[in-house]
Every structure is written in C-alpha cells, then in structure tokens.
C-alpha cells in the first residue's frame, strides 16, 4: 500500500514537472516523447524550474568581492592606526560597499540564470521566426516572436550592463585600496586623514551608481 502511494505521488509530481516544462515546447511526436521522458525522470529536470538556485551563489564574483572588501578594509585599518584615527565612517562605508557589490552580483547571477533557460534560447526563437515568415498566414505569430526577441535582446543588454558595472566597481575598489596604502607611506599626517576621507567619498558614489542601475 505504501509503495503504491509513493509511486502515485512520484507519477503526479512527474506530470506536474512535465506540464510546466512543456509550456514552451512544440507539439508533435517528439514533443510528446520529451514530455514522457520528463515525467519519468522529473528529478533530473527539476533544477530547470528553479532559476534562483544558481543566483543564490554569485560564483567567482563572490570571492572577488570578499577579496576587494578585505583589501580595502585592511588599507583603511592600517592607515587609521598610523594616523591614530579609527576612520570609523570610512570603515562603515566599506561594509556598505560590500553589501552593494553582493547585491549587484546577485542581480547579474539572476540575469544569467534567466537567460540560460531553454525558453530564452535566442537561436531557437530566431529559427522559429524564420520558418514562420515563409507563411503569410503566420504573420501575427511572427510579429509576437519578433517582440519576444526584442525583449530578449533587452535582457541581454541589461546583463552586459550589470557585468560592466560590477567590474568597474571592483576595479575602483582595488584602485582606492592602493591609493590609501600609498597615502600611508607618503606620510601619516593630519592632512592624510582628511585626504583619506575625501578618497572614500568614492565609495558612496560607487554605491549610488550600483543602486541606480538596480532600480532602473
């Protein structure tokens, strides 16, 4: 009895997963066969329905952000010790920058995951559009596909912009850490403390830029 219940639950879950995956598929014998395979082996296809999973771990960007934040924090701490000034506000700014960079990396990972979905295969959509354009009575559907491809191009543009913004912010954080280190060796004076605070204004600008991109 337990085995039958388990088998029934497995079958129902398979049907549900196959139905969700089949929403963007094409009809025909091949499509039916694919749905049957997905229903039988649904645990293997389940990750496709969970695009947020890869986005939760920004991957190599996460390690780079940790390194950039640690390097910048260390440069500030060392300069602060030389000056006898904890540079508390500036240290807080570094933490805020780390949070903002992680949010930017999360956005990039989400866009990567969305564009990796089979439903967003630009080449497949373009091929489908080409086949429809050969039939005059299929023009309404072809127009919809053109709109879909335009939306996809916009998503790809957003991903490219997100990557460029993240790379620029990481590069600026590294450059700022080097400038603070240079400032420490040029001479730890009261002027150096003021200069350090001026330099860390860059962090606020970076955070504002990244947040504006996310809100756009």
JSON list of C-alpha atoms in Angstrom, two decimals:
[
{"chain": "A", "resi": 1, "resn": "UNK", "atom": "CA", "xyz": [0.00, 0.00, 0.00]},
{"chain": "A", "resi": 2, "resn": "UNK", "atom": "CA", "xyz": [2.80, 2.42, 0.95]},
{"chain": "A", "resi": 3, "resn": "UNK", "atom": "CA", "xyz": [4.62, 1.52, -2.26]},
{"chain": "A", "resi": 4, "resn": "UNK", "atom": "CA", "xyz": [1.52, 2.34, -4.33]},
{"chain": "A", "resi": 5, "resn": "UNK", "atom": "CA", "xyz": [1.08, 5.70, -2.60]},
{"chain": "A", "resi": 6, "resn": "UNK", "atom": "CA", "xyz": [4.73, 6.54, -3.18]},
{"chain": "A", "resi": 7, "resn": "UNK", "atom": "CA", "xyz": [4.52, 5.51, -6.82]},
{"chain": "A", "resi": 8, "resn": "UNK", "atom": "CA", "xyz": [1.36, 7.59, -7.28]},
{"chain": "A", "resi": 9, "resn": "UNK", "atom": "CA", "xyz": [2.97, 10.64, -5.70]},
{"chain": "A", "resi": 10, "resn": "UNK", "atom": "CA", "xyz": [6.05, 10.20, -7.92]},
{"chain": "A", "resi": 11, "resn": "UNK", "atom": "CA", "xyz": [3.84, 9.98, -11.01]},
{"chain": "A", "resi": 12, "resn": "UNK", "atom": "CA", "xyz": [1.83, 13.07, -10.08]},
{"chain": "A", "resi": 13, "resn": "UNK", "atom": "CA", "xyz": [5.00, 15.05, -9.44]},
{"chain": "A", "resi": 14, "resn": "UNK", "atom": "CA", "xyz": [6.35, 13.89, -12.79]},
{"chain": "A", "resi": 15, "resn": "UNK", "atom": "CA", "xyz": [3.20, 15.01, -14.58]},
{"chain": "A", "resi": 16, "resn": "UNK", "atom": "CA", "xyz": [3.35, 18.42, -12.88]},
{"chain": "A", "resi": 17, "resn": "UNK", "atom": "CA", "xyz": [7.01, 18.97, -13.78]},
{"chain": "A", "resi": 18, "resn": "UNK", "atom": "CA", "xyz": [6.49, 17.78, -17.38]},
{"chain": "A", "resi": 19, "resn": "UNK", "atom": "CA", "xyz": [3.49, 20.10, -17.72]},
{"chain": "A", "resi": 20, "resn": "UNK", "atom": "CA", "xyz": [5.48, 23.10, -16.53]},
{"chain": "A", "resi": 21, "resn": "UNK", "atom": "CA", "xyz": [8.44, 22.27, -18.77]},
{"chain": "A", "resi": 22, "resn": "UNK", "atom": "CA", "xyz": [6.16, 21.62, -21.74]},
{"chain": "A", "resi": 23, "resn": "UNK", "atom": "CA", "xyz": [4.57, 25.06, -21.73]},
{"chain": "A", "resi": 24, "resn": "UNK", "atom": "CA", "xyz": [7.27, 26.37, -24.07]},
{"chain": "A", "resi": 25, "resn": "UNK", "atom": "CA", "xyz": [7.71, 23.17, -26.06]},
{"chain": "A", "resi": 26, "resn": "UNK", "atom": "CA", "xyz": [6.48, 22.36, -29.54]},
{"chain": "A", "resi": 27, "resn": "UNK", "atom": "CA", "xyz": [3.67, 19.90, -30.35]},
{"chain": "A", "resi": 28, "resn": "UNK", "atom": "CA", "xyz": [4.31, 16.68, -32.23]},
{"chain": "A", "resi": 29, "resn": "UNK", "atom": "CA", "xyz": [5.58, 13.20, -31.62]},
{"chain": "A", "resi": 30, "resn": "UNK", "atom": "CA", "xyz": [8.96, 14.46, -30.47]},
{"chain": "A", "resi": 31, "resn": "UNK", "atom": "CA", "xyz": [7.31, 16.81, -28.00]},
{"chain": "A", "resi": 32, "resn": "UNK", "atom": "CA", "xyz": [5.14, 14.00, -26.60]},
{"chain": "A", "resi": 33, "resn": "UNK", "atom": "CA", "xyz": [8.18, 11.76, -26.22]},
{"chain": "A", "resi": 34, "resn": "UNK", "atom": "CA", "xyz": [10.06, 14.53, -24.45]},
{"chain": "A", "resi": 35, "resn": "UNK", "atom": "CA", "xyz": [7.17, 15.09, -22.05]},
{"chain": "A", "resi": 36, "resn": "UNK", "atom": "CA", "xyz": [7.09, 11.38, -21.26]},
{"chain": "A", "resi": 37, "resn": "UNK", "atom": "CA", "xyz": [10.82, 11.36, -20.52]},
{"chain": "A", "resi": 38, "resn": "UNK", "atom": "CA", "xyz": [10.49, 14.43, -18.32]},
{"chain": "A", "resi": 39, "resn": "UNK", "atom": "CA", "xyz": [7.59, 12.86, -16.42]},
{"chain": "A", "resi": 40, "resn": "UNK", "atom": "CA", "xyz": [9.57, 9.67, -15.76]},
{"chain": "A", "resi": 41, "resn": "UNK", "atom": "CA", "xyz": [12.85, 11.37, -14.87]},
{"chain": "A", "resi": 42, "resn": "UNK", "atom": "CA", "xyz": [11.43, 14.56, -13.37]},
{"chain": "A", "resi": 43, "resn": "UNK", "atom": "CA", "xyz": [14.01, 14.86, -10.52]},
{"chain": "A", "resi": 44, "resn": "UNK", "atom": "CA", "xyz": [16.71, 15.45, -13.17]},
{"chain": "A", "resi": 45, "resn": "UNK", "atom": "CA", "xyz": [14.71, 18.28, -14.77]},
{"chain": "A", "resi": 46, "resn": "UNK", "atom": "CA", "xyz": [13.56, 19.94, -11.55]},
{"chain": "A", "resi": 47, "resn": "UNK", "atom": "CA", "xyz": [16.56, 22.36, -11.36]},
{"chain": "A", "resi": 48, "resn": "UNK", "atom": "CA", "xyz": [15.40, 23.93, -14.63]},
{"chain": "A", "resi": 49, "resn": "UNK", "atom": "CA", "xyz": [12.33, 25.21, -12.77]},
{"chain": "A", "resi": 50, "resn": "UNK", "atom": "CA", "xyz": [14.47, 26.71, -10.01]},
{"chain": "A", "resi": 51, "resn": "UNK", "atom": "CA", "xyz": [16.43, 29.53, -11.65]},
{"chain": "A", "resi": 52, "resn": "UNK", "atom": "CA", "xyz": [17.03, 31.18, -8.30]},
{"chain": "A", "resi": 53, "resn": "UNK", "atom": "CA", "xyz": [19.35, 28.37, -7.17]},
{"chain": "A", "resi": 54, "resn": "UNK", "atom": "CA", "xyz": [22.43, 29.42, -9.14]},
{"chain": "A", "resi": 55, "resn": "UNK", "atom": "CA", "xyz": [21.67, 33.05, -8.39]},
{"chain": "A", "resi": 56, "resn": "UNK", "atom": "CA", "xyz": [22.00, 32.46, -4.68]},
{"chain": "A", "resi": 57, "resn": "UNK", "atom": "CA", "xyz": [25.73, 31.90, -5.13]},
{"chain": "A", "resi": 58, "resn": "UNK", "atom": "CA", "xyz": [27.36, 34.60, -7.26]},
{"chain": "A", "resi": 59, "resn": "UNK", "atom": "CA", "xyz": [30.24, 32.21, -8.01]},
{"chain": "A", "resi": 60, "resn": "UNK", "atom": "CA", "xyz": [33.68, 33.69, -8.66]},
{"chain": "A", "resi": 61, "resn": "UNK", "atom": "CA", "xyz": [32.26, 37.20, -8.22]},
{"chain": "A", "resi": 62, "resn": "UNK", "atom": "CA", "xyz": [31.58, 36.35, -4.57]},
{"chain": "A", "resi": 63, "resn": "UNK", "atom": "CA", "xyz": [35.23, 35.56, -3.94]},
{"chain": "A", "resi": 64, "resn": "UNK", "atom": "CA", "xyz": [36.38, 38.67, -5.75]},
{"chain": "A", "resi": 65, "resn": "UNK", "atom": "CA", "xyz": [34.02, 40.84, -3.73]},
{"chain": "A", "resi": 66, "resn": "UNK", "atom": "CA", "xyz": [35.26, 39.31, -0.48]},
{"chain": "A", "resi": 67, "resn": "UNK", "atom": "CA", "xyz": [38.86, 39.98, -1.54]},
{"chain": "A", "resi": 68, "resn": "UNK", "atom": "CA", "xyz": [38.14, 43.56, -2.64]},
{"chain": "A", "resi": 69, "resn": "UNK", "atom": "CA", "xyz": [36.29, 44.33, 0.59]},
{"chain": "A", "resi": 70, "resn": "UNK", "atom": "CA", "xyz": [39.02, 42.77, 2.75]},
{"chain": "A", "resi": 71, "resn": "UNK", "atom": "CA", "xyz": [41.80, 44.62, 0.88]},
{"chain": "A", "resi": 72, "resn": "UNK", "atom": "CA", "xyz": [40.05, 47.96, 1.16]},
{"chain": "A", "resi": 73, "resn": "UNK", "atom": "CA", "xyz": [39.20, 47.40, 4.82]},
{"chain": "A", "resi": 74, "resn": "UNK", "atom": "CA", "xyz": [42.79, 46.42, 5.61]},
{"chain": "A", "resi": 75, "resn": "UNK", "atom": "CA", "xyz": [44.16, 49.51, 3.85]},
{"chain": "A", "resi": 76, "resn": "UNK", "atom": "CA", "xyz": [41.87, 51.73, 5.90]},
{"chain": "A", "resi": 77, "resn": "UNK", "atom": "CA", "xyz": [42.70, 49.97, 9.17]},
{"chain": "A", "resi": 78, "resn": "UNK", "atom": "CA", "xyz": [46.44, 50.30, 8.62]},
{"chain": "A", "resi": 79, "resn": "UNK", "atom": "CA", "xyz": [46.16, 53.95, 7.65]},
{"chain": "A", "resi": 80, "resn": "UNK", "atom": "CA", "xyz": [43.94, 54.61, 10.66]},
{"chain": "A", "resi": 81, "resn": "UNK", "atom": "CA", "xyz": [46.49, 53.06, 13.02]},
{"chain": "A", "resi": 82, "resn": "UNK", "atom": "CA", "xyz": [49.24, 55.21, 11.54]},
{"chain": "A", "resi": 83, "resn": "UNK", "atom": "CA", "xyz": [47.11, 58.32, 11.99]},
{"chain": "A", "resi": 84, "resn": "UNK", "atom": "CA", "xyz": [45.78, 57.40, 15.42]},
{"chain": "A", "resi": 85, "resn": "UNK", "atom": "CA", "xyz": [42.33, 57.78, 13.84]},
{"chain": "A", "resi": 86, "resn": "UNK", "atom": "CA", "xyz": [39.96, 54.79, 13.52]},
{"chain": "A", "resi": 87, "resn": "UNK", "atom": "CA", "xyz": [38.31, 56.29, 10.38]},
{"chain": "A", "resi": 88, "resn": "UNK", "atom": "CA", "xyz": [35.05, 54.79, 11.63]},
{"chain": "A", "resi": 89, "resn": "UNK", "atom": "CA", "xyz": [32.81, 56.31, 8.99]},
{"chain": "A", "resi": 90, "resn": "UNK", "atom": "CA", "xyz": [35.09, 55.11, 6.22]},
{"chain": "A", "resi": 91, "resn": "UNK", "atom": "CA", "xyz": [35.11, 51.56, 7.62]},
{"chain": "A", "resi": 92, "resn": "UNK", "atom": "CA", "xyz": [31.32, 51.62, 7.65]},
{"chain": "A", "resi": 93, "resn": "UNK", "atom": "CA", "xyz": [31.37, 52.75, 4.04]},
{"chain": "A", "resi": 94, "resn": "UNK", "atom": "CA", "xyz": [33.43, 49.69, 3.11]},
{"chain": "A", "resi": 95, "resn": "UNK", "atom": "CA", "xyz": [30.83, 47.40, 4.69]},
{"chain": "A", "resi": 96, "resn": "UNK", "atom": "CA", "xyz": [28.07, 49.17, 2.77]},
{"chain": "A", "resi": 97, "resn": "UNK", "atom": "CA", "xyz": [30.08, 48.80, -0.44]},
{"chain": "A", "resi": 98, "resn": "UNK", "atom": "CA", "xyz": [30.46, 45.07, 0.18]},
{"chain": "A", "resi": 99, "resn": "UNK", "atom": "CA", "xyz": [26.70, 44.72, 0.63]},
{"chain": "A", "resi": 100, "resn": "UNK", "atom": "CA", "xyz": [26.02, 46.73, -2.52]},
{"chain": "A", "resi": 101, "resn": "UNK", "atom": "CA", "xyz": [28.52, 44.72, -4.56]},
{"chain": "A", "resi": 102, "resn": "UNK", "atom": "CA", "xyz": [26.92, 41.46, -3.42]},
{"chain": "A", "resi": 103, "resn": "UNK", "atom": "CA", "xyz": [23.51, 42.76, -4.47]},
{"chain": "A", "resi": 104, "resn": "UNK", "atom": "CA", "xyz": [24.95, 43.68, -7.88]},
{"chain": "A", "resi": 105, "resn": "UNK", "atom": "CA", "xyz": [26.49, 40.21, -8.21]},
{"chain": "A", "resi": 106, "resn": "UNK", "atom": "CA", "xyz": [23.15, 38.68, -7.25]},
{"chain": "A", "resi": 107, "resn": "UNK", "atom": "CA", "xyz": [21.41, 40.67, -9.98]},
{"chain": "A", "resi": 108, "resn": "UNK", "atom": "CA", "xyz": [23.99, 39.52, -12.51]},
{"chain": "A", "resi": 109, "resn": "UNK", "atom": "CA", "xyz": [23.60, 35.88, -11.45]},
{"chain": "A", "resi": 110, "resn": "UNK", "atom": "CA", "xyz": [19.81, 36.14, -11.71]},
{"chain": "A", "resi": 111, "resn": "UNK", "atom": "CA", "xyz": [20.07, 37.55, -15.24]},
{"chain": "A", "resi": 112, "resn": "UNK", "atom": "CA", "xyz": [22.49, 34.75, -16.18]},
{"chain": "A", "resi": 113, "resn": "UNK", "atom": "CA", "xyz": [20.04, 32.17, -14.86]},
{"chain": "A", "resi": 114, "resn": "UNK", "atom": "CA", "xyz": [17.06, 33.71, -16.64]},
{"chain": "A", "resi": 115, "resn": "UNK", "atom": "CA", "xyz": [18.87, 33.90, -19.97]},
{"chain": "A", "resi": 116, "resn": "UNK", "atom": "CA", "xyz": [20.07, 30.30, -19.59]},
{"chain": "A", "resi": 117, "resn": "UNK", "atom": "CA", "xyz": [16.50, 28.98, -19.57]},
{"chain": "A", "resi": 118, "resn": "UNK", "atom": "CA", "xyz": [15.52, 26.95, -22.68]},
{"chain": "A", "resi": 119, "resn": "UNK", "atom": "CA", "xyz": [12.60, 29.33, -23.24]},
{"chain": "A", "resi": 120, "resn": "UNK", "atom": "CA", "xyz": [15.12, 32.15, -23.79]},
{"chain": "A", "resi": 121, "resn": "UNK", "atom": "CA", "xyz": [17.20, 30.39, -26.44]},
{"chain": "A", "resi": 122, "resn": "UNK", "atom": "CA", "xyz": [17.64, 33.21, -28.93]},
{"chain": "A", "resi": 123, "resn": "UNK", "atom": "CA", "xyz": [18.89, 30.99, -31.75]},
{"chain": "A", "resi": 124, "resn": "UNK", "atom": "CA", "xyz": [15.92, 28.63, -31.45]},
{"chain": "A", "resi": 125, "resn": "UNK", "atom": "CA", "xyz": [13.48, 31.55, -31.41]},
{"chain": "A", "resi": 126, "resn": "UNK", "atom": "CA", "xyz": [15.15, 33.10, -34.45]},
{"chain": "A", "resi": 127, "resn": "UNK", "atom": "CA", "xyz": [14.89, 29.79, -36.33]},
{"chain": "A", "resi": 128, "resn": "UNK", "atom": "CA", "xyz": [11.23, 29.52, -35.41]},
{"chain": "A", "resi": 129, "resn": "UNK", "atom": "CA", "xyz": [10.64, 33.06, -36.63]},
{"chain": "A", "resi": 130, "resn": "UNK", "atom": "CA", "xyz": [12.37, 32.32, -39.93]},
{"chain": "A", "resi": 131, "resn": "UNK", "atom": "CA", "xyz": [10.11, 29.31, -40.51]},
{"chain": "A", "resi": 132, "resn": "UNK", "atom": "CA", "xyz": [7.00, 31.39, -39.78]},
{"chain": "A", "resi": 133, "resn": "UNK", "atom": "CA", "xyz": [7.99, 34.22, -42.09]},
{"chain": "A", "resi": 134, "resn": "UNK", "atom": "CA", "xyz": [7.68, 31.83, -45.04]},
{"chain": "A", "resi": 135, "resn": "UNK", "atom": "CA", "xyz": [3.93, 31.61, -44.45]},
{"chain": "A", "resi": 136, "resn": "UNK", "atom": "CA", "xyz": [1.75, 34.66, -44.97]},
{"chain": "A", "resi": 137, "resn": "UNK", "atom": "CA", "xyz": [-0.98, 33.41, -42.63]},
{"chain": "A", "resi": 138, "resn": "UNK", "atom": "CA", "xyz": [1.54, 33.07, -39.79]},
{"chain": "A", "resi": 139, "resn": "UNK", "atom": "CA", "xyz": [2.49, 36.76, -39.67]},
{"chain": "A", "resi": 140, "resn": "UNK", "atom": "CA", "xyz": [0.57, 37.55, -36.45]},
{"chain": "A", "resi": 141, "resn": "UNK", "atom": "CA", "xyz": [2.53, 34.86, -34.61]},
{"chain": "A", "resi": 142, "resn": "UNK", "atom": "CA", "xyz": [5.74, 36.01, -36.29]},
{"chain": "A", "resi": 143, "resn": "UNK", "atom": "CA", "xyz": [5.12, 39.55, -35.02]},
{"chain": "A", "resi": 144, "resn": "UNK", "atom": "CA", "xyz": [4.78, 38.22, -31.48]},
{"chain": "A", "resi": 145, "resn": "UNK", "atom": "CA", "xyz": [8.05, 36.32, -31.84]},
{"chain": "A", "resi": 146, "resn": "UNK", "atom": "CA", "xyz": [9.78, 39.50, -33.01]},
{"chain": "A", "resi": 147, "resn": "UNK", "atom": "CA", "xyz": [8.56, 41.25, -29.87]},
{"chain": "A", "resi": 148, "resn": "UNK", "atom": "CA", "xyz": [9.81, 38.35, -27.77]},
{"chain": "A", "resi": 149, "resn": "UNK", "atom": "CA", "xyz": [13.24, 38.51, -29.40]},
{"chain": "A", "resi": 150, "resn": "UNK", "atom": "CA", "xyz": [13.33, 42.26, -28.75]},
{"chain": "A", "resi": 151, "resn": "UNK", "atom": "CA", "xyz": [12.60, 41.65, -25.07]},
{"chain": "A", "resi": 152, "resn": "UNK", "atom": "CA", "xyz": [15.33, 39.01, -25.01]},
{"chain": "A", "resi": 153, "resn": "UNK", "atom": "CA", "xyz": [17.80, 41.45, -26.55]},
{"chain": "A", "resi": 154, "resn": "UNK", "atom": "CA", "xyz": [16.90, 43.95, -23.83]},
{"chain": "A", "resi": 155, "resn": "UNK", "atom": "CA", "xyz": [17.55, 41.33, -21.14]},
{"chain": "A", "resi": 156, "resn": "UNK", "atom": "CA", "xyz": [20.93, 40.55, -22.69]},
{"chain": "A", "resi": 157, "resn": "UNK", "atom": "CA", "xyz": [21.73, 44.26, -22.70]},
{"chain": "A", "resi": 158, "resn": "UNK", "atom": "CA", "xyz": [20.84, 44.53, -19.02]},
{"chain": "A", "resi": 159, "resn": "UNK", "atom": "CA", "xyz": [23.12, 41.59, -18.25]},
{"chain": "A", "resi": 160, "resn": "UNK", "atom": "CA", "xyz": [26.00, 43.16, -20.14]},
{"chain": "A", "resi": 161, "resn": "UNK", "atom": "CA", "xyz": [25.47, 46.45, -18.30]},
{"chain": "A", "resi": 162, "resn": "UNK", "atom": "CA", "xyz": [25.28, 44.69, -14.92]},
{"chain": "A", "resi": 163, "resn": "UNK", "atom": "CA", "xyz": [28.54, 42.88, -15.60]},
{"chain": "A", "resi": 164, "resn": "UNK", "atom": "CA", "xyz": [30.28, 46.06, -16.75]},
{"chain": "A", "resi": 165, "resn": "UNK", "atom": "CA", "xyz": [29.10, 48.00, -13.68]},
{"chain": "A", "resi": 166, "resn": "UNK", "atom": "CA", "xyz": [30.25, 45.25, -11.32]},
{"chain": "A", "resi": 167, "resn": "UNK", "atom": "CA", "xyz": [33.66, 45.02, -12.99]},
{"chain": "A", "resi": 168, "resn": "UNK", "atom": "CA", "xyz": [34.09, 48.79, -12.86]},
{"chain": "A", "resi": 169, "resn": "UNK", "atom": "CA", "xyz": [33.15, 48.92, -9.18]},
{"chain": "A", "resi": 170, "resn": "UNK", "atom": "CA", "xyz": [35.56, 46.10, -8.29]},
{"chain": "A", "resi": 171, "resn": "UNK", "atom": "CA", "xyz": [38.36, 47.81, -10.21]},
{"chain": "A", "resi": 172, "resn": "UNK", "atom": "CA", "xyz": [37.66, 51.12, -8.47]},
{"chain": "A", "resi": 173, "resn": "UNK", "atom": "CA", "xyz": [37.68, 49.44, -5.05]},
{"chain": "A", "resi": 174, "resn": "UNK", "atom": "CA", "xyz": [41.11, 47.95, -5.77]},
{"chain": "A", "resi": 175, "resn": "UNK", "atom": "CA", "xyz": [42.44, 51.26, -7.03]},
{"chain": "A", "resi": 176, "resn": "UNK", "atom": "CA", "xyz": [41.15, 53.03, -3.91]},
{"chain": "A", "resi": 177, "resn": "UNK", "atom": "CA", "xyz": [42.85, 50.49, -1.64]},
{"chain": "A", "resi": 178, "resn": "UNK", "atom": "CA", "xyz": [46.15, 51.12, -3.43]},
{"chain": "A", "resi": 179, "resn": "UNK", "atom": "CA", "xyz": [45.77, 54.90, -3.13]},
{"chain": "A", "resi": 180, "resn": "UNK", "atom": "CA", "xyz": [45.11, 54.61, 0.60]},
{"chain": "A", "resi": 181, "resn": "UNK", "atom": "CA", "xyz": [48.20, 52.45, 1.00]},
{"chain": "A", "resi": 182, "resn": "UNK", "atom": "CA", "xyz": [50.24, 55.00, -0.95]},
{"chain": "A", "resi": 183, "resn": "UNK", "atom": "CA", "xyz": [48.87, 57.74, 1.29]},
{"chain": "A", "resi": 184, "resn": "UNK", "atom": "CA", "xyz": [50.04, 55.83, 4.36]},
{"chain": "A", "resi": 185, "resn": "UNK", "atom": "CA", "xyz": [53.61, 55.60, 3.08]},
{"chain": "A", "resi": 186, "resn": "UNK", "atom": "CA", "xyz": [53.72, 59.17, 1.80]},
{"chain": "A", "resi": 187, "resn": "UNK", "atom": "CA", "xyz": [53.28, 60.41, 5.34]},
{"chain": "A", "resi": 188, "resn": "UNK", "atom": "CA", "xyz": [50.73, 59.82, 8.07]},
{"chain": "A", "resi": 189, "resn": "UNK", "atom": "CA", "xyz": [49.70, 63.37, 8.90]},
{"chain": "A", "resi": 190, "resn": "UNK", "atom": "CA", "xyz": [46.51, 65.18, 9.77]},
{"chain": "A", "resi": 191, "resn": "UNK", "atom": "CA", "xyz": [46.29, 66.11, 6.11]},
{"chain": "A", "resi": 192, "resn": "UNK", "atom": "CA", "xyz": [46.42, 62.40, 5.26]},
{"chain": "A", "resi": 193, "resn": "UNK", "atom": "CA", "xyz": [43.33, 61.74, 7.37]},
{"chain": "A", "resi": 194, "resn": "UNK", "atom": "CA", "xyz": [41.39, 64.42, 5.51]},
{"chain": "A", "resi": 195, "resn": "UNK", "atom": "CA", "xyz": [42.63, 63.10, 2.21]},
{"chain": "A", "resi": 196, "resn": "UNK", "atom": "CA", "xyz": [41.54, 59.57, 3.18]},
{"chain": "A", "resi": 197, "resn": "UNK", "atom": "CA", "xyz": [38.05, 60.81, 3.89]},
{"chain": "A", "resi": 198, "resn": "UNK", "atom": "CA", "xyz": [37.96, 62.57, 0.53]},
{"chain": "A", "resi": 199, "resn": "UNK", "atom": "CA", "xyz": [39.08, 59.39, -1.21]},
{"chain": "A", "resi": 200, "resn": "UNK", "atom": "CA", "xyz": [36.44, 57.26, 0.47]},
{"chain": "A", "resi": 201, "resn": "UNK", "atom": "CA", "xyz": [33.74, 59.56, -0.90]},
{"chain": "A", "resi": 202, "resn": "UNK", "atom": "CA", "xyz": [34.31, 57.43, -4.00]},
{"chain": "A", "resi": 203, "resn": "UNK", "atom": "CA", "xyz": [32.68, 54.54, -2.14]},
{"chain": "A", "resi": 204, "resn": "UNK", "atom": "CA", "xyz": [29.45, 56.48, -1.75]},
{"chain": "A", "resi": 205, "resn": "UNK", "atom": "CA", "xyz": [29.49, 57.26, -5.46]},
{"chain": "A", "resi": 206, "resn": "UNK", "atom": "CA", "xyz": [30.02, 53.59, -6.32]},
{"chain": "A", "resi": 207, "resn": "UNK", "atom": "CA", "xyz": [27.13, 52.53, -4.11]},
{"chain": "A", "resi": 208, "resn": "UNK", "atom": "CA", "xyz": [24.81, 55.15, -5.60]},
{"chain": "A", "resi": 209, "resn": "UNK", "atom": "CA", "xyz": [25.73, 54.09, -9.14]},
{"chain": "A", "resi": 210, "resn": "UNK", "atom": "CA", "xyz": [25.11, 50.41, -8.48]},
{"chain": "A", "resi": 211, "resn": "UNK", "atom": "CA", "xyz": [21.83, 51.10, -6.70]},
{"chain": "A", "resi": 212, "resn": "UNK", "atom": "CA", "xyz": [20.62, 53.35, -9.51]},
{"chain": "A", "resi": 213, "resn": "UNK", "atom": "CA", "xyz": [21.33, 50.58, -12.03]},
{"chain": "A", "resi": 214, "resn": "UNK", "atom": "CA", "xyz": [19.35, 48.07, -9.95]},
{"chain": "A", "resi": 215, "resn": "UNK", "atom": "CA", "xyz": [16.43, 50.47, -9.67]},
{"chain": "A", "resi": 216, "resn": "UNK", "atom": "CA", "xyz": [16.38, 51.25, -13.40]}
]
